[in-house]
PDB file of C-alpha atoms and ligand atoms in Angstrom:
ATOM      1  CA  MET A 130      65.134 -73.083  48.285  1.00 76.00           C
ATOM      2  CA  PRO A 131      62.468 -70.001  47.961  1.00 80.00           C
ATOM      3  CA  LEU A 132      60.459 -68.961  46.053  1.00 88.00           C
ATOM      4  CA  GLU A 133      60.800 -66.517  43.773  1.00 96.00           C
ATOM      5  CA  PRO A 134      58.297 -63.886  44.023  1.00 97.00           C
ATOM      6  CA  ARG A 135      55.383 -63.530  41.749  1.00 98.00           C
ATOM      7  CA  THR A 136      53.428 -60.126  40.463  1.00 98.00           C
ATOM      8  CA  GLN A 137      50.634 -59.671  40.237  1.00 98.00           C
ATOM      9  CA  ALA A 138      50.468 -58.194  36.843  1.00 98.00           C
ATOM     10  CA  HIS A 139      51.435 -62.675  36.460  1.00 98.00           C
ATOM     11  CA  SER A 140      48.990 -64.071  37.075  1.00 98.00           C
ATOM     12  CA  ARG A 141      46.229 -61.092  37.016  1.00 98.00           C
ATOM     13  CA  THR A 142      42.357 -63.109  34.870  1.00 98.00           C
ATOM     14  CA  LYS A 143      39.772 -61.837  33.218  1.00 98.00           C
ATOM     15  CA  MET A 144      37.388 -63.687  31.533  1.00 98.00           C
ATOM     16  CA  THR A 145      33.700 -62.531  29.421  1.00 98.00           C
ATOM     17  CA  GLU A 146      30.879 -64.048  29.916  1.00 98.00           C
ATOM     18  CA  TYR A 147      27.771 -63.405  27.708  1.00 98.00           C
ATOM     19  CA  VAL A 148      24.442 -64.244  29.061  1.00 97.00           C
ATOM     20  CA  LEU A 149      22.106 -66.968  27.179  1.00 97.00           C
ATOM     21  CA  PRO A 150      18.691 -68.219  28.533  1.00 95.00           C
ATOM     22  CA  GLN A 151      19.789 -70.859  30.253  1.00 96.00           C
ATOM     23  CA  HIS A 152      21.491 -69.297  32.580  1.00 97.00           C
ATOM     24  CA  THR A 153      18.999 -68.089  33.538  1.00 95.00           C
ATOM     25  CA  ASN A 154      16.477 -68.008  36.543  1.00 91.00           C
ATOM     26  CA  ALA A 155      12.606 -67.087  35.964  1.00 90.00           C
ATOM     27  CA  LEU A 156      13.179 -63.567  36.263  1.00 90.00           C
ATOM     28  CA  GLY A 157      15.767 -63.456  33.001  1.00 91.00           C
ATOM     29  CA  GLY A 158      18.166 -62.829  35.444  1.00 94.00           C
ATOM     30  CA  VAL A 159      21.758 -64.764  35.976  1.00 96.00           C
ATOM     31  CA  PHE A 160      21.474 -67.821  38.408  1.00 95.00           C
ATOM     32  CA  GLY A 161      23.641 -66.237  41.588  1.00 94.00           C
ATOM     33  CA  GLY A 162      25.021 -69.670  41.795  1.00 96.00           C
ATOM     34  CA  GLN A 163      26.070 -69.563  38.134  1.00 97.00           C
ATOM     35  CA  ILE A 164      27.983 -66.237  38.372  1.00 97.00           C
ATOM     36  CA  MET A 165      29.597 -68.176  41.397  1.00 97.00           C
ATOM     37  CA  ALA A 166      30.999 -71.122  39.849  1.00 97.00           C
ATOM     38  CA  TRP A 167      32.169 -68.682  36.463  1.00 98.00           C
ATOM     39  CA  ILE A 168      33.954 -66.611  40.422  1.00 98.00           C
ATOM     40  CA  ASP A 169      35.558 -70.156  41.161  1.00 98.00           C
ATOM     41  CA  LEU A 170      36.865 -70.967  37.438  1.00 98.00           C
ATOM     42  CA  CYS A 171      37.986 -67.296  37.145  1.00 98.00           C
ATOM     43  CA  ALA A 172      39.485 -67.144  40.757  1.00 98.00           C
ATOM     44  CA  ALA A 173      40.927 -70.782  39.925  1.00 98.00           C
ATOM     45  CA  ILE A 174      43.132 -69.897  36.405  1.00 98.00           C
ATOM     46  CA  CYS A 175      43.885 -66.865  38.581  1.00 98.00           C
ATOM     47  CA  ALA A 176      45.534 -68.702  41.049  1.00 98.00           C
ATOM     48  CA  GLN A 177      47.273 -71.684  38.957  1.00 98.00           C
ATOM     49  CA  ARG A 178      48.570 -68.995  37.302  1.00 98.00           C
ATOM     50  CA  HIS A 179      50.042 -67.421  40.636  1.00 98.00           C
ATOM     51  CA  ALA A 180      50.959 -70.951  42.391  1.00 98.00           C
ATOM     52  CA  GLY A 181      52.482 -72.416  39.112  1.00 97.00           C
ATOM     53  CA  ARG A 182      50.642 -75.741  39.943  1.00 97.00           C
ATOM     54  CA  MET A 183      46.972 -77.139  41.509  1.00 98.00           C
ATOM     55  CA  ALA A 184      45.108 -75.031  43.440  1.00 98.00           C
ATOM     56  CA  VAL A 185      42.079 -75.786  45.191  1.00 98.00           C
ATOM     57  CA  THR A 186      38.306 -73.253  46.721  1.00 98.00           C
ATOM     58  CA  ALA A 187      39.315 -73.688  50.479  1.00 97.00           C
ATOM     59  CA  PHE A 188      36.945 -70.478  51.394  1.00 96.00           C
ATOM     60  CA  ILE A 189      34.745 -67.886  49.683  1.00 96.00           C
ATOM     61  CA  ASP A 190      33.478 -64.514  51.937  1.00 94.00           C
ATOM     62  CA  ASP A 191      30.289 -63.553  52.008  1.00 89.00           C
ATOM     63  CA  MET A 192      28.967 -61.770  48.289  1.00 93.00           C
ATOM     64  CA  LYS A 193      26.447 -59.258  47.892  1.00 91.00           C
ATOM     65  CA  PHE A 194      25.076 -59.148  44.929  1.00 94.00           C
ATOM     66  CA  GLU A 195      23.944 -55.566  43.538  1.00 95.00           C
ATOM     67  CA  GLN A 196      22.638 -55.217  40.461  1.00 95.00           C
ATOM     68  CA  PRO A 197      21.452 -58.390  38.730  1.00 95.00           C
ATOM     69  CA  VAL A 198      22.596 -58.791  34.860  1.00 97.00           C
ATOM     70  CA  ARG A 199      19.750 -60.344  32.404  1.00 97.00           C
ATOM     71  CA  VAL A 200      20.215 -62.552  28.795  1.00 96.00           C
ATOM     72  CA  GLY A 201      21.983 -60.961  26.371  1.00 97.00           C
ATOM     73  CA  GLU A 202      23.859 -59.321  28.372  1.00 98.00           C
ATOM     74  CA  VAL A 203      27.381 -59.725  29.566  1.00 98.00           C
ATOM     75  CA  VAL A 204      29.796 -60.935  32.647  1.00 98.00           C
ATOM     76  CA  ARG A 205      33.159 -59.516  33.093  1.00 98.00           C
ATOM     77  CA  LEU A 206      35.198 -61.103  35.689  1.00 98.00           C
ATOM     78  CA  ASP A 207      38.153 -59.619  37.304  1.00 98.00           C
ATOM     79  CA  ALA A 208      40.781 -61.897  38.840  1.00 98.00           C
ATOM     80  CA  LYS A 209      44.302 -59.935  41.050  1.00 98.00           C
ATOM     81  CA  LEU A 210      46.060 -62.121  44.024  1.00 98.00           C
ATOM     82  CA  THR A 211      45.768 -59.957  46.361  1.00 98.00           C
ATOM     83  CA  ALA A 212      47.671 -61.662  49.384  1.00 98.00           C
ATOM     84  CA  THR A 213      49.367 -64.677  49.176  1.00 98.00           C
ATOM     85  CA  PHE A 214      50.311 -66.803  52.850  1.00 98.00           C
ATOM     86  CA  ARG A 215      52.167 -70.418  53.143  1.00 98.00           C
ATOM     87  CA  THR A 216      50.032 -72.140  50.773  1.00 98.00           C
ATOM     88  CA  SER A 217      47.239 -69.816  50.394  1.00 98.00           C
ATOM     89  CA  MET A 218      46.030 -67.564  48.667  1.00 98.00           C
ATOM     90  CA  GLU A 219      43.312 -64.766  48.711  1.00 98.00           C
ATOM     91  CA  ILE A 220      41.781 -63.190  45.343  1.00 98.00           C
ATOM     92  CA  GLU A 221      39.455 -60.859  44.988  1.00 98.00           C
ATOM     93  CA  VAL A 222      36.813 -61.359  41.580  1.00 98.00           C
ATOM     94  CA  VAL A 223      35.191 -58.377  40.632  1.00 98.00           C
ATOM     95  CA  VAL A 224      32.357 -58.616  38.532  1.00 98.00           C
ATOM     96  CA  GLU A 225      30.218 -55.761  36.533  1.00 98.00           C
ATOM     97  CA  GLY A 226      27.545 -56.314  33.726  1.00 98.00           C
ATOM     98  CA  GLU A 227      27.886 -54.714  30.708  1.00 98.00           C
ATOM     99  CA  ASP A 228      24.669 -53.803  27.934  1.00 98.00           C
ATOM    100  CA  ALA A 229      27.898 -54.431  25.187  1.00 97.00           C
ATOM    101  CA  ALA A 230      26.065 -53.045  22.233  1.00 97.00           C
ATOM    102  CA  THR A 231      26.455 -49.508  24.912  1.00 98.00           C
ATOM    103  CA  GLY A 232      28.997 -49.697  26.394  1.00 97.00           C
ATOM    104  CA  ARG A 233      26.867 -49.782  29.991  1.00 98.00           C
ATOM    105  CA  ARG A 234      29.325 -50.939  32.790  1.00 98.00           C
ATOM    106  CA  TRP A 235      27.501 -51.635  36.330  1.00 98.00           C
ATOM    107  CA  PRO A 236      29.032 -53.304  39.260  1.00 97.00           C
ATOM    108  CA  CYS A 237      27.431 -57.392  39.925  1.00 97.00           C
ATOM    109  CA  VAL A 238      29.798 -57.922  43.258  1.00 97.00           C
ATOM    110  CA  ASP A 239      33.041 -58.190  45.028  1.00 97.00           C
ATOM    111  CA  ALA A 240      33.960 -61.580  46.197  1.00 97.00           C
ATOM    112  CA  ARG A 241      36.922 -62.457  47.524  1.00 98.00           C
ATOM    113  CA  VAL A 242      38.360 -66.318  47.231  1.00 98.00           C
ATOM    114  CA  THR A 243      40.562 -68.224  49.491  1.00 98.00           C
ATOM    115  CA  PHE A 244      42.621 -71.117  47.353  1.00 98.00           C
ATOM    116  CA  VAL A 245      44.996 -73.715  48.535  1.00 98.00           C
ATOM    117  CA  ALA A 246      47.497 -74.712  46.109  1.00 98.00           C
ATOM    118  CA  ILE A 247      48.508 -78.459  46.568  1.00 98.00           C
ATOM    119  CA  ASP A 248      51.204 -81.101  45.435  1.00 97.00           C
ATOM    120  CA  GLU A 249      51.342 -84.442  44.059  1.00 97.00           C
ATOM    121  CA  ALA A 250      49.836 -86.078  46.998  1.00 97.00           C
ATOM    122  CA  ARG A 251      46.549 -83.425  47.222  1.00 97.00           C
ATOM    123  CA  LYS A 252      49.050 -82.173  49.827  1.00 98.00           C
ATOM    124  CA  PRO A 253      48.981 -78.292  51.011  1.00 98.00           C
ATOM    125  CA  ALA A 254      52.044 -76.657  49.019  1.00 98.00           C
ATOM    126  CA  GLU A 255      53.766 -73.688  49.386  1.00 98.00           C
ATOM    127  CA  VAL A 256      53.521 -70.778  46.585  1.00 98.00           C
ATOM    128  CA  PRO A 257      55.092 -68.024  45.740  1.00 98.00           C
ATOM    129  CA  ALA A 258      55.056 -65.042  47.707  1.00 98.00           C
ATOM    130  CA  LEU A 259      52.948 -61.631  46.383  1.00 98.00           C
ATOM    131  CA  ALA A 260      55.511 -59.480  44.811  1.00 98.00           C
ATOM    132  CA  LEU A 261      55.310 -56.387  47.251  1.00 97.00           C
ATOM    133  CA  ASP A 262      56.614 -53.802  44.658  1.00 95.00           C
ATOM    134  CA  SER A 263      53.936 -51.085  45.014  1.00 97.00           C
ATOM    135  CA  GLU A 264      52.139 -48.987  47.873  1.00 98.00           C
ATOM    136  CA  GLU A 265      48.730 -50.711  46.716  1.00 98.00           C
ATOM    137  CA  VAL A 266      50.281 -53.690  46.808  1.00 98.00           C
ATOM    138  CA  ARG A 267      51.927 -53.689  50.346  1.00 98.00           C
ATOM    139  CA  ALA A 268      48.386 -51.913  51.405  1.00 98.00           C
ATOM    140  CA  SER A 269      46.151 -55.151  49.444  1.00 98.00           C
ATOM    141  CA  GLN A 270      48.729 -57.955  51.454  1.00 98.00           C
ATOM    142  CA  ALA A 271      47.967 -56.180  55.051  1.00 98.00           C
ATOM    143  CA  ALA A 272      44.403 -56.020  54.364  1.00 98.00           C
ATOM    144  CA  GLY A 273      44.677 -59.994  53.370  1.00 97.00           C
ATOM    145  CA  GLU A 274      46.375 -60.345  56.216  1.00 97.00           C
ATOM    146  CA  ALA A 275      44.758 -59.778  58.937  1.00 97.00           C
ATOM    147  CA  ARG A 276      40.740 -60.744  56.896  1.00 96.00           C
ATOM    148  CA  ARG A 277      42.769 -63.685  56.801  1.00 96.00           C
ATOM    149  CA  ALA A 278      43.055 -63.547  60.515  1.00 95.00           C
ATOM    150  CA  ALA A 279      38.825 -63.038  60.765  1.00 93.00           C
ATOM    151  CA  ARG A 280      38.554 -66.173  58.107  1.00 91.00           C
ATOM    152  CA  LEU A 281      40.684 -68.476  60.530  1.00 92.00           C
ATOM    153  CA  SER A 282      40.493 -67.503  63.847  1.00 87.00           C
ATOM    154  CA  PRO A 283      37.223 -69.843  64.589  1.00 70.00           C
ATOM    155  CA  ARG A 284      39.372 -72.824  64.234  1.00 61.00           C
ATOM    156  CA  LYS A 285      41.243 -71.747  67.066  1.00 51.00           C
TER     157      LYS A 285
HETATM  158  C1  COA B 315      41.985 -76.905  51.416  1.00 55.41           C
HETATM  159  C2  COA B 315      42.648 -78.109  51.569  1.00 55.41           C
HETATM  160  C3  COA B 315      43.366 -78.738  50.785  1.00 55.41           C
HETATM  161  C4  COA B 315      43.256 -77.695  53.409  1.00 55.41           C
HETATM  162  O1  COA B 315      44.158 -79.031  54.382  1.00 55.41           O
HETATM  163  P1  COA B 315      44.330 -79.367  55.326  1.00 55.41           P
HETATM  164  O2  COA B 315      44.152 -79.987  55.204  1.00 55.41           O
HETATM  165  O3  COA B 315      43.127 -78.012  56.014  1.00 55.41           O
HETATM  166  O4  COA B 315      45.159 -78.113  55.582  1.00 55.41           O
HETATM  167  P2  COA B 315      46.557 -77.399  56.509  1.00 55.41           P
HETATM  168  O5  COA B 315      45.159 -77.148  57.797  1.00 55.41           O
HETATM  169  O6  COA B 315      47.487 -77.333  56.892  1.00 55.41           O
HETATM  170  O7  COA B 315      45.546 -76.064  56.308  1.00 55.41           O
HETATM  171  C5  COA B 315      46.161 -75.729  54.352  1.00 55.41           C
HETATM  172  C6  COA B 315      46.753 -73.767  53.659  1.00 55.41           C
HETATM  173  O8  COA B 315      45.045 -74.489  53.568  1.00 55.41           O
HETATM  174  C7  COA B 315      44.476 -72.916  54.826  1.00 55.41           C
HETATM  175  N1  COA B 315      43.085 -73.070  54.879  1.00 55.41           N
HETATM  176  C8  COA B 315      42.230 -74.375  55.316  1.00 55.41           C
HETATM  177  N2  COA B 315      41.228 -74.035  55.646  1.00 55.41           N
HETATM  178  C9  COA B 315      40.691 -72.505  55.406  1.00 55.41           C
HETATM  179  C10 COA B 315      39.211 -72.223  55.431  1.00 55.41           C
HETATM  180  N3  COA B 315      37.792 -72.066  55.568  1.00 55.41           N
HETATM  181  N4  COA B 315      39.461 -70.742  55.380  1.00 55.41           N
HETATM  182  C11 COA B 315      41.107 -70.155  54.901  1.00 55.41           C
HETATM  183  N5  COA B 315      42.383 -70.964  54.363  1.00 55.41           N
HETATM  184  C12 COA B 315      41.927 -72.380  54.695  1.00 55.41           C
HETATM  185  C13 COA B 315      45.061 -72.962  56.281  1.00 55.41           C
HETATM  186  O9  COA B 315      45.265 -71.170  56.724  1.00 55.41           O
HETATM  187  C14 COA B 315      46.489 -72.904  55.055  1.00 55.41           C
HETATM  188  O10 COA B 315      47.469 -71.693  54.888  1.00 55.41           O
HETATM  189  P3  COA B 315      48.725 -71.232  54.873  1.00 55.41           P
HETATM  190  O11 COA B 315      49.335 -72.630  53.838  1.00 55.41           O
HETATM  191  O12 COA B 315      48.879 -70.442  53.690  1.00 55.41           O
HETATM  192  O13 COA B 315      48.450 -70.914  55.581  1.00 55.41           O
HETATM  193  C15 COA B 315      41.448 -78.683  52.645  1.00 55.41           C
HETATM  194  O14 COA B 315      40.625 -78.635  53.327  1.00 55.41           O
HETATM  195  C16 COA B 315      40.768 -79.868  51.724  1.00 55.41           C
HETATM  196  O15 COA B 315      41.197 -80.090  50.124  1.00 55.41           O
HETATM  197  N6  COA B 315      39.238 -78.627  50.822  1.00 55.41           N
HETATM  198  C17 COA B 315      38.164 -79.077  49.632  1.00 55.41           C
HETATM  199  C18 COA B 315      39.006 -78.510  49.186  1.00 55.41           C
HETATM  200  C19 COA B 315      37.915 -78.164  47.569  1.00 55.41           C
HETATM  201  O16 COA B 315      37.529 -80.108  47.653  1.00 55.41           O
HETATM  202  N7  COA B 315      37.805 -77.707  46.730  1.00 55.41           N
HETATM  203  C20 COA B 315      36.295 -77.108  45.929  1.00 55.41           C
HETATM  204  C21 COA B 315      36.707 -77.740  44.697  1.00 55.41           C
HETATM  205  S1  COA B 315      38.616 -77.562  43.566  1.00 55.41           S
END
């Protein structure tokens, strides 16, 4: 029986992290690898909420770090499912820095991650479709399909 489509809202995942000295480099800014780990975690929760089962990271698109986040500041992550395929899901994670005292926010990085749902035997498992319930979500699914074609083209 086909799985019931699920809305973007069903799996939307937000995380907030406080930057401590152990997260930072010699300049007092968060390590890129630490931000990537938080992105992976936030996207993993989003993927598992949508799929209703375990999911693993298959691919991370290029990332550009725009502005640093420093010790004593806040990292905000917002993961949103942008497209679904048969067993894989594309998730966008928008990361911002925040000064908690003033409320000022700035862009840090915008990442796209592909997760694959897996079954008990660790084999790829079908995921529910993204519910195409608005023009915005339909456009998101179409754009995700185009990005997926570009991503997978070297494998052909
Ligand atoms: C991801 C993984 C499950 C795919 O397994 P596989 O045997 O290659 O499976 P398939 O070729 O049947 O592909 C399964 C899905 O993965 C997608 N996929 C595989 N490689 C991909 C890549 N580089 N980029 C995007 N999607 C990819 C396929 O397009 C397919 O999606 P679809 O069913 O929606 O069309 C497997 O490669 C794996 O386990 N990788 C390690 C994952 C991991 O350890 N991650 C880090 C820790 S969580």
